[in-house]
Short mmCIF file of C-alpha atoms in Angstrom, two decimals:
data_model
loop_
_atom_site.label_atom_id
_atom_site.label_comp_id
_atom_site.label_asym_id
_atom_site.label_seq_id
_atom_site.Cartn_x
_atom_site.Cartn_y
_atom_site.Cartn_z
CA UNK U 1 -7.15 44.24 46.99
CA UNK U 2 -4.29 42.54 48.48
CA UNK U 3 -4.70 38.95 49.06
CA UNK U 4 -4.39 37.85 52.68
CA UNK U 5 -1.30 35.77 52.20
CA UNK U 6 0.50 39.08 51.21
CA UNK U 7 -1.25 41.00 54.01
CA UNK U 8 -0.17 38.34 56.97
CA UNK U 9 3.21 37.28 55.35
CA UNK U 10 5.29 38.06 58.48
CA UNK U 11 7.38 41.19 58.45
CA UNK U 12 9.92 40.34 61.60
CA UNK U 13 10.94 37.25 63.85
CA UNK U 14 8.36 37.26 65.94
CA UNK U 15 5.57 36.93 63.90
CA UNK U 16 6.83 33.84 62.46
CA UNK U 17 4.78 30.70 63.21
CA UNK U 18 6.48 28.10 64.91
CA UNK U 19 10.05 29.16 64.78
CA UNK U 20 12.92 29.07 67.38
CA UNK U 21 16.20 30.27 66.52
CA UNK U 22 19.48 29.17 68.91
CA UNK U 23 21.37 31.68 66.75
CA UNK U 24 21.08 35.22 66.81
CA UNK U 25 21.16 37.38 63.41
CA UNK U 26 23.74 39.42 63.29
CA UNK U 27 27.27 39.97 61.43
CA UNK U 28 28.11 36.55 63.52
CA UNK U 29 25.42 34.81 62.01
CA UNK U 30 26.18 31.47 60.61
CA UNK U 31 25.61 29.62 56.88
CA UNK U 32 21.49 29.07 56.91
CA UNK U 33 19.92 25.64 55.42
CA UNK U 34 15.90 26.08 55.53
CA UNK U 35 14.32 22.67 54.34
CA UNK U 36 10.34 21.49 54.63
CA UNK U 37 7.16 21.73 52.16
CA UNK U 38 6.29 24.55 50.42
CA UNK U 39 4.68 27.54 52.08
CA UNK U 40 5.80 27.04 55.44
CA UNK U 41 7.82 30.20 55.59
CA UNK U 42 11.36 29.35 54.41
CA UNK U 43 11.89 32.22 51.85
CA UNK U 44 9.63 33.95 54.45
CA UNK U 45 12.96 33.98 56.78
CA UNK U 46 15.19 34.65 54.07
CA UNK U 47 13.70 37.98 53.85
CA UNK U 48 12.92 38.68 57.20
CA UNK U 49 16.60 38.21 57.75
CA UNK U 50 18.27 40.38 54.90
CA UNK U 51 15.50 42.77 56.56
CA UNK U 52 16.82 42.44 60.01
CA UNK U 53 20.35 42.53 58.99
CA UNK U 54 19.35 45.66 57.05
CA UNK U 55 22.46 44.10 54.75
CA UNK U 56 22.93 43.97 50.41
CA UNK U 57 21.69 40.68 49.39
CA UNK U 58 20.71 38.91 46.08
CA UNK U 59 17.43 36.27 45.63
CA UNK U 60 18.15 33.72 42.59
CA UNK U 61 15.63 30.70 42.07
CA UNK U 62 17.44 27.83 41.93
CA UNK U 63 14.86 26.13 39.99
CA UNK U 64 15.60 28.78 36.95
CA UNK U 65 18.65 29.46 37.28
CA UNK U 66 20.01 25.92 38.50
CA UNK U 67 23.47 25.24 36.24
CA UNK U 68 26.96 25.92 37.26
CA UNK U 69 27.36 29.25 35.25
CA UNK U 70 24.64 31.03 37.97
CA UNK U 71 27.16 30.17 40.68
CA UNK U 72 30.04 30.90 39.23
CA UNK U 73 28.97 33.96 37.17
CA UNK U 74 25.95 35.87 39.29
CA UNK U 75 26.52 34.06 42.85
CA UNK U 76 30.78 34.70 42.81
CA UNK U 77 30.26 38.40 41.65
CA UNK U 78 28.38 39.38 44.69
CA UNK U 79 29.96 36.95 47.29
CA UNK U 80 33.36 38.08 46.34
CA UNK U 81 32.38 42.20 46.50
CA UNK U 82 32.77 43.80 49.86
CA UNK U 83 29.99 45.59 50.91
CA UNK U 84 29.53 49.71 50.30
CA UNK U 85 29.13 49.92 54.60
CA UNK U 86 31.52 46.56 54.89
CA UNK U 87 28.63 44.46 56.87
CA UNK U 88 28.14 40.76 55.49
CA UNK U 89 26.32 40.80 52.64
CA UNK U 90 23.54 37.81 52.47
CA UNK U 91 23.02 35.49 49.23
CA UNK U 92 19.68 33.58 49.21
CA UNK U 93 19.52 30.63 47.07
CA UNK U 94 15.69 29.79 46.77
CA UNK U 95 14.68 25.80 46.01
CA UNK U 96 18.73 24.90 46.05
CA UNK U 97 17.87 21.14 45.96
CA UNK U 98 16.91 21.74 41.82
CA UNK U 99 20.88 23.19 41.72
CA UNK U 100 22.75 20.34 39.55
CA UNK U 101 25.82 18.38 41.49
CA UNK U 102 28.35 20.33 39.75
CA UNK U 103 26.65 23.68 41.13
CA UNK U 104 26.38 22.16 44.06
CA UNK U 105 30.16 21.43 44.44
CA UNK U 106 31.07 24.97 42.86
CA UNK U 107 28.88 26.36 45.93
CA UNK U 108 30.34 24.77 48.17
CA UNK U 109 33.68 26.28 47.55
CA UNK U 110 32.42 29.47 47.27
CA UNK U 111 30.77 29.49 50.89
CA UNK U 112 34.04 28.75 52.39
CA UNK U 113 36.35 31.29 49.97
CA UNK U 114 34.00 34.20 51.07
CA UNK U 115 32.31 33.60 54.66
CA UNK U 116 34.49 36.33 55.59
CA UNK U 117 31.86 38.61 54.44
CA UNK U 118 29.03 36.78 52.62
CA UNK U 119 26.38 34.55 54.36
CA UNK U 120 24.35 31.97 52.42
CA UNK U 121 20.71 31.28 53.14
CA UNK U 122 19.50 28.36 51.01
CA UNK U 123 15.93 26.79 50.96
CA UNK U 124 14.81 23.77 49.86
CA UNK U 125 11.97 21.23 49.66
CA UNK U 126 13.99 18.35 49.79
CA UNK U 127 16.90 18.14 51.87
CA UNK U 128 17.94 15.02 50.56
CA UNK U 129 19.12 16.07 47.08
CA UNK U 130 21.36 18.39 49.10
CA UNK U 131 24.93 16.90 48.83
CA UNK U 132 26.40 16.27 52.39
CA UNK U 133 29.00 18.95 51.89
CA UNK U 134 26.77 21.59 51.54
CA UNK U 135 24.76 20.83 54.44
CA UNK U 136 27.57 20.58 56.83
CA UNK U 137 28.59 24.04 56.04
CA UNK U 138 24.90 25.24 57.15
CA UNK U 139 22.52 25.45 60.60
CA UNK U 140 19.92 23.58 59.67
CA UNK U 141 16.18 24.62 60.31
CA UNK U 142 13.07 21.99 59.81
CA UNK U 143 10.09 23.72 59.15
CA UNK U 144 8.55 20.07 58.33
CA UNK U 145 6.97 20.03 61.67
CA UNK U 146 5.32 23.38 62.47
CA UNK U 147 3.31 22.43 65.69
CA UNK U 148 -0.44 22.43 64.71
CA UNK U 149 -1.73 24.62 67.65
CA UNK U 150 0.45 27.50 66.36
CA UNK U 151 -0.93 27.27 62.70
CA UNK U 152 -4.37 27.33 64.28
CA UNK U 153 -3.65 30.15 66.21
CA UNK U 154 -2.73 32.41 63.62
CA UNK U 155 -5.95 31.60 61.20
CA UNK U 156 -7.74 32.76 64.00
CA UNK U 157 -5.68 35.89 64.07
CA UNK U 158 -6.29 36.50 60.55
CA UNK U 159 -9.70 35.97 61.03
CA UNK U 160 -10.72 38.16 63.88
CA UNK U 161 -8.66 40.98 61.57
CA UNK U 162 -10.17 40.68 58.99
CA UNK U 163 -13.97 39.86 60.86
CA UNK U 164 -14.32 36.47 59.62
CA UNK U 165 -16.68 34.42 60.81
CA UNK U 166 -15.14 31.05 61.86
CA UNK U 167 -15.47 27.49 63.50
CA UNK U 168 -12.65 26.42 65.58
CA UNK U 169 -13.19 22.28 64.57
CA UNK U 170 -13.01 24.37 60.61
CA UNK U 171 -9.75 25.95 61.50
CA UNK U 172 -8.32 22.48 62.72
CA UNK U 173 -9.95 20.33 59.91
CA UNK U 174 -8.17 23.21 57.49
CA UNK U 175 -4.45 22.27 59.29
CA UNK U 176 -5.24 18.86 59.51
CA UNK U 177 -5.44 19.01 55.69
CA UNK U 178 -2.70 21.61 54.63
CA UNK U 179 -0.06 20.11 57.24
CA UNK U 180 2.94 22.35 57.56
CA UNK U 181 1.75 24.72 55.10
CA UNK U 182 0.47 27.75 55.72
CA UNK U 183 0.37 29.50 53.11
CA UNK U 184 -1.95 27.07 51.84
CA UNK U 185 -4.32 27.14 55.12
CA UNK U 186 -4.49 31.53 54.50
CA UNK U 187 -5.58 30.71 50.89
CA UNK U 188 -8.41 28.38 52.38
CA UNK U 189 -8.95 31.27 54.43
CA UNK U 190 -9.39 33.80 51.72
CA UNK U 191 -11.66 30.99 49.51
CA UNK U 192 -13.87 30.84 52.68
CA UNK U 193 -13.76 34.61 53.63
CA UNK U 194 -17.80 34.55 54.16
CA UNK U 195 -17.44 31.61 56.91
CA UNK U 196 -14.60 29.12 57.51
CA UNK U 197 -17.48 26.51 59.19
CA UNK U 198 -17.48 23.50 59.37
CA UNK U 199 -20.19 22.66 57.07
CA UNK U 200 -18.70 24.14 54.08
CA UNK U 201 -15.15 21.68 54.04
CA UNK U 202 -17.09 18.38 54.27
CA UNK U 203 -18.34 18.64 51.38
CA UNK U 204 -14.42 18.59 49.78
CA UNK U 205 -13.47 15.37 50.77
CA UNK U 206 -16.94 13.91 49.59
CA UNK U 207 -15.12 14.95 46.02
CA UNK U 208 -12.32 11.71 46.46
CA UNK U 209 -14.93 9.68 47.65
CA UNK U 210 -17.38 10.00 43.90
CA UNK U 211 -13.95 9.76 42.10
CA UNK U 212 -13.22 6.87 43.79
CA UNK U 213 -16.62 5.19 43.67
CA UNK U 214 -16.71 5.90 39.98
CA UNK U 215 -13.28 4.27 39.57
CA UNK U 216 -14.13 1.25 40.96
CA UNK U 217 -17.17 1.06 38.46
CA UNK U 218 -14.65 1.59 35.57
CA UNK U 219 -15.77 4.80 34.51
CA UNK U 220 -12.67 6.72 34.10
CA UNK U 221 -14.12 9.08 31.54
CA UNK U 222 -16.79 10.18 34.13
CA UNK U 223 -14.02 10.02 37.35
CA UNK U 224 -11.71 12.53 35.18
CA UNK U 225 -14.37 14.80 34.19
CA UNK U 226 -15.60 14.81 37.87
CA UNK U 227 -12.01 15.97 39.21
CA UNK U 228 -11.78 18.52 36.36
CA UNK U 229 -15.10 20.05 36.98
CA UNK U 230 -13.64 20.56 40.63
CA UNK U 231 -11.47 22.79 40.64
CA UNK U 232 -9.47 21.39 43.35
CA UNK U 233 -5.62 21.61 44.46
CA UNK U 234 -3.97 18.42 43.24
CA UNK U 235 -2.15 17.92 46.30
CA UNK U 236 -4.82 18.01 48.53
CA UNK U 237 -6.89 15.85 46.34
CA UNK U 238 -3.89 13.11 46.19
CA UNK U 239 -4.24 13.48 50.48
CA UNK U 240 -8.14 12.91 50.27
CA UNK U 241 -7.73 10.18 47.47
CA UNK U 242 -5.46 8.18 49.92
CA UNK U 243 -7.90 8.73 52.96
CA UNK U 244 -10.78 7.38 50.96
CA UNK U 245 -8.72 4.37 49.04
CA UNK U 246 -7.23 3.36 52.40
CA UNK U 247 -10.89 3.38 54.26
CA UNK U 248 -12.35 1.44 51.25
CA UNK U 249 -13.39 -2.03 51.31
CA UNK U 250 -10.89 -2.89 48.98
CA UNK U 251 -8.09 -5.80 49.72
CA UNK U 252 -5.00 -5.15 51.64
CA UNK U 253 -3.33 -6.16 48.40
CA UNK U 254 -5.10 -3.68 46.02
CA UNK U 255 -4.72 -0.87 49.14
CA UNK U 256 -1.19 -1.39 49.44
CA UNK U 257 -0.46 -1.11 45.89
CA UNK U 258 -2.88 2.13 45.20
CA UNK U 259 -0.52 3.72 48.38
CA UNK U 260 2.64 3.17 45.98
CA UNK U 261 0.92 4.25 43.47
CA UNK U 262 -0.09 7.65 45.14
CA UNK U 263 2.86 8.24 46.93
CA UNK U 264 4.71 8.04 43.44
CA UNK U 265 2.30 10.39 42.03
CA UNK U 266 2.71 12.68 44.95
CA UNK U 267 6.43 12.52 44.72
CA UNK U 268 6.56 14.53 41.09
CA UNK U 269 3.74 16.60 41.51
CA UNK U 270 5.68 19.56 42.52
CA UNK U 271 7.84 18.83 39.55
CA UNK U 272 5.64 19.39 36.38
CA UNK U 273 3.53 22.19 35.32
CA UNK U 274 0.70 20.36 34.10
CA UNK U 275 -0.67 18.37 36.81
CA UNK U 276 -3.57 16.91 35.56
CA UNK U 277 -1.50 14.72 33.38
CA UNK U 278 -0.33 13.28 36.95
CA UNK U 279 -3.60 12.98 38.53
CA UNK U 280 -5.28 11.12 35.39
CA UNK U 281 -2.66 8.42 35.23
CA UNK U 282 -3.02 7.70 38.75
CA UNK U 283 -6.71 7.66 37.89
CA UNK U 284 -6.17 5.22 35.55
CA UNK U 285 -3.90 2.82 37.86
CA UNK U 286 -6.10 3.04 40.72
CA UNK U 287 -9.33 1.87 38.39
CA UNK U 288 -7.34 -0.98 37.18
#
């Protein structure tokens, strides 16, 4: 069965959510920089433009395959080959902001050497470890901000496809929780495919709230059993960890601190593969 994020990944422009283009895509089309969380439709794009452009094109993960010897070995080869039908040829460099500086720099040359007839599409979380060079040489498109109404609007799509019972406030309370990311609100979707209501998310956030509570009465053994036992995205438990920690009765003092605290936490957690490490250190700070 294929999961529903596959099913509604969008095939063409205008099925993307939230996304206006000043460009158009075509052998004229210019040096692409796609920054903003994940699953908010960046590599999404990517494809949907190699697609569009019907063109030859390469995918390489930055985040494997992030040293200098990827863009001077794999990346030059294919920028510097003319097409077999001589249209621009399209390299996508996924999660370029793990590329180190020297790659960085090497890539940089290389867009300008062969923009005669090789386009670069690079995505990134994080457009800040981008080096200034690099981003000059690009259009820049925010997908950061993907207005809320539009993510709600296609749930409810997805839902009435796939005859789904759903709650309108559910739908919201989902986007107000997965932000930009969409690909996380479809999985909610899919985890709720018997009824998205209302009824069934509240009882999520009451998970941040026991952790919490069981912090603050030192019991860190119980707390981390409590968040294991979940089952729950990290992320979105960091998000209802701050809500409850901030509406606590705690000191301004001790709230500003835990904030710190989670925001550092929240900083690396796309960074490591074992995230529970992450979560049950910031456990440990916020009981202290």
């Amino acid at each position: 069965m294929t999961l529903l994020v596959e099913k509604y990944r969008p095939q063409d422009l205008e099925s993307m959510v939230g996304l206006h283009l000043n460009f158009d895509i075509d052998d004229a089309m210019p040096h692409l920089l796609l920054f903003g969380p994940p699953g908010t439709g960046k590599t999404t794009l990517a494809r949907v433009i190699v697609k569009k452009l019907n063109c030859d094109y390469i995918i390489l993960n930055s985040s494997d395959e992030r040293g200098i010897d990827t863009i001077r070995e794999k990346v030059k080869t294919f920028a510097s080959t003319k097409s077999k039908d001589s249209n621009i040829k399209v390299c996508i460099l996924d999660e370029c902001d793990a590329l180190t500086s020297s790659a960085q720099d090497s890539l940089r040359n290389l867009m300008e050497q062969y923009s005669s007839n090789c386009r670069f599409v690079l995505t990134c979380n994080y457009v800040s470890r981008v080096i200034d060079p690099l981003q000059s040489r690009c259009i820049k498109i925010d997908f950061s901000n993907i207005n809320k109404e539009d993510i709600i609007e296609r749930l409810e799509f997805i839902c009435s496809q796939e005859n789904i019972p759903y709650e309108i406030e559910a739908l919201s309370k989902i986007v107000d929780r997965t932000g930009s990311d969409i690909r996380s609100a479809i999985n909610k979707i899919e985890e709720l495919k018997s009824g998205v209501l209302l009824s069934k998310l509240s009882n999520e956030t009451k998970l941040a709230e026991l952790v919490f509570k069981q912090l603050r009465e030192k019991n860190f053994v119980m707390a981390r059993q409590t968040y294991l036992d979940a089952h729950i995205d990290a992320e979105q438990f960091l998000k209802d960890l701050y809500d409850v920690t901030y509406a606590s009765t705690e000191n301004i003092e001790y709230k500003k601190q835990a904030i710190l605290d989670i925001a550092d936490t929240y900083k690396f957690l796309q960074q490591v593969a074992w995230k529970e490490i992450l979560i049950e250190a910031i456990l440990i700070k916020l009981m202290r």
